[in-house]
Coordinates of C-alpha atoms in Angstrom, one line a residue:
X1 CA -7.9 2.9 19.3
X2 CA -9.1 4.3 15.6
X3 CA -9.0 8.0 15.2
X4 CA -9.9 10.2 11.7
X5 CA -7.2 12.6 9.6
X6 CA -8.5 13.9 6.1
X7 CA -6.3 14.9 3.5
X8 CA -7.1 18.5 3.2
X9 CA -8.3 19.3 -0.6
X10 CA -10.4 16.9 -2.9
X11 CA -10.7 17.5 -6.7
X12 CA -14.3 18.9 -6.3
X13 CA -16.2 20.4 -2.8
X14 CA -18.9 17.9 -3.6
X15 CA -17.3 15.1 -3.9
X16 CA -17.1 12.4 -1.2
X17 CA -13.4 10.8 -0.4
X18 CA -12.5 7.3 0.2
X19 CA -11.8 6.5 3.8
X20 CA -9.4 4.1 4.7
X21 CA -9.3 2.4 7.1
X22 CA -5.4 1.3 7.7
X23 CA -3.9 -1.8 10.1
X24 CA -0.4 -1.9 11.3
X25 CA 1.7 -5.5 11.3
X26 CA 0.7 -4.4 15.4
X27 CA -3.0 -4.4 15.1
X28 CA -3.2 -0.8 15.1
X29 CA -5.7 1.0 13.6
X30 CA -6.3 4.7 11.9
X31 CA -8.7 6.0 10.1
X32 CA -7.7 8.7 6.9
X33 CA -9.8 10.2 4.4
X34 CA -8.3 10.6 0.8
X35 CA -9.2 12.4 -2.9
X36 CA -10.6 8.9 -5.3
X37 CA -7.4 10.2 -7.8
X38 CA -4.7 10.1 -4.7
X39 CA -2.1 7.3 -5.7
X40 CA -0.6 4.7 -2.9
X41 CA 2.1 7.0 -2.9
X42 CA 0.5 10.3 -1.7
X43 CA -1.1 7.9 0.8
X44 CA 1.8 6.8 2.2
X45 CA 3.4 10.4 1.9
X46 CA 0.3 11.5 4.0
X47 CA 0.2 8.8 6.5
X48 CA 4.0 9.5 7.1
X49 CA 3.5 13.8 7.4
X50 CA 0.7 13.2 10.0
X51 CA 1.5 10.0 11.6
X52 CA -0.9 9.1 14.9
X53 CA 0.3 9.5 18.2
X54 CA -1.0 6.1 19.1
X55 CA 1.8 4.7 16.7
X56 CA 5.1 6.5 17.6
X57 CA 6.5 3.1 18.4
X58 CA 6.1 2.4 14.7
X59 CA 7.3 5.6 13.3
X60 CA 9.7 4.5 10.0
X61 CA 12.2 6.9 8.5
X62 CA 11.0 7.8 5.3
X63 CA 7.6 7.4 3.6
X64 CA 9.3 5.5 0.6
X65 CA 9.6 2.3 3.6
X66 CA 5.7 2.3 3.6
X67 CA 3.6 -0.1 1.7
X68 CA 0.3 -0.8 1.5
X69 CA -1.7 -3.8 0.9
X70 CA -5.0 -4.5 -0.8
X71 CA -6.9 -8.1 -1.2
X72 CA -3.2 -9.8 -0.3
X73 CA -1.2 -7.8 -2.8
X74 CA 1.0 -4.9 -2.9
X75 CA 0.3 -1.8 -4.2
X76 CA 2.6 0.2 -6.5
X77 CA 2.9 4.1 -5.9
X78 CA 1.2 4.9 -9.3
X79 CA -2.1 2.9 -8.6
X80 CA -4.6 5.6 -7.9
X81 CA -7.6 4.8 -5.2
X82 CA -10.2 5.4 -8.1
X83 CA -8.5 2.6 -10.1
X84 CA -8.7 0.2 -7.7
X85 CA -12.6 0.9 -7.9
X86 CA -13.1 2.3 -4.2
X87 CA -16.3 3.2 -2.8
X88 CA -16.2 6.8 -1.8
X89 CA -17.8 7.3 1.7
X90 CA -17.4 3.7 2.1
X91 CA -14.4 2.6 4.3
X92 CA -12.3 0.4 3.1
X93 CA -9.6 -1.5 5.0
X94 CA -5.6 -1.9 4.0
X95 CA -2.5 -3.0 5.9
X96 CA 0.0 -0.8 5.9
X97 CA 3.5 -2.5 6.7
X98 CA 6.9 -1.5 6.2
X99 CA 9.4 -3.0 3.6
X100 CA 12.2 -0.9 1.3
X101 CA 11.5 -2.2 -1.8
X102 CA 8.6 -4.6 -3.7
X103 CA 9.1 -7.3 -4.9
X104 CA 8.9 -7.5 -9.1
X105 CA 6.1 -9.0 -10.6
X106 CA 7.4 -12.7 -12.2
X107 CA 8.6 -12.2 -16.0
X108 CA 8.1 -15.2 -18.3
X109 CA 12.1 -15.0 -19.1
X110 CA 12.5 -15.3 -14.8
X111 CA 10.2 -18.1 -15.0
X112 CA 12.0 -19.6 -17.7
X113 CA 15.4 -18.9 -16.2
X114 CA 14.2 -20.7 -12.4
X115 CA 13.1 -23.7 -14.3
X116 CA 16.1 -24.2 -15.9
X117 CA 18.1 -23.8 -12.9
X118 CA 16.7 -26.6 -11.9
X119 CA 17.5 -29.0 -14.2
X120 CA 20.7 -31.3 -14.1
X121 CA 23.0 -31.5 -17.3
X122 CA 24.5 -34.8 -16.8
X123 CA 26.1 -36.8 -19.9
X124 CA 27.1 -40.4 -19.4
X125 CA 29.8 -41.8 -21.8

């Protein structure tokens, strides 16, 4: 059920890309080939330009509803595939699951706000 699409230029001839190796919420698989320096965002672009024919039933509207996910976390559009210290030639497995927006990391002024809800202000006279 796994099938190969590379991206079509790489920053240098001899340089090997990262393959990816991407699982749908519906246990579908694809295989893609990417530049170390693309970002989760021109993977997702890609994925959405040549999507498989094995997945029309999960085709989304817009690449911006595709996320991907690494060792249980999300990955922001900027976050190149070098950064995340990728083996190139190796293949390396991600989910790839649709959602509109992330959710934002925790701020310590979120945290502090949540605990506070929490608390009861009651004054007994």
């Amino acid at each position: 059920m796994s099938a190969k699409n590379s991206i079509d230029s790489t920053p240098e001839e001899n340089e090997e890309p990262v393959i990816l190796k991407l699982i749908l919420v519906s246990s579908k698989t694809h295989e893609f080939s990417f530049s170390p320096m693309a970002s989760a965002s021109d993977v997702t672009q890609f994925v959405f330009e040549n999507w498989p024919d094995d997945w029309s039933e999960d085709k989304v509207e817009s690449s911006s509803m595709l996320k991907l996910i690494y060792h249980g976390r999300f990955l922001h559009g900027s976050v190149t595939l070098q950064a995340l210290q990728l083996i190139p030639g190796k293949t390396t497995v991600m989910h790839l699951v649709t959602r509109e927006n992330l959710p934002e990391p925790n701020s310590s002024e979120t945290l502090t706000k949540r605990k506070s809800a929490n608390c009861c202000r009651c004054v007994l006279s």
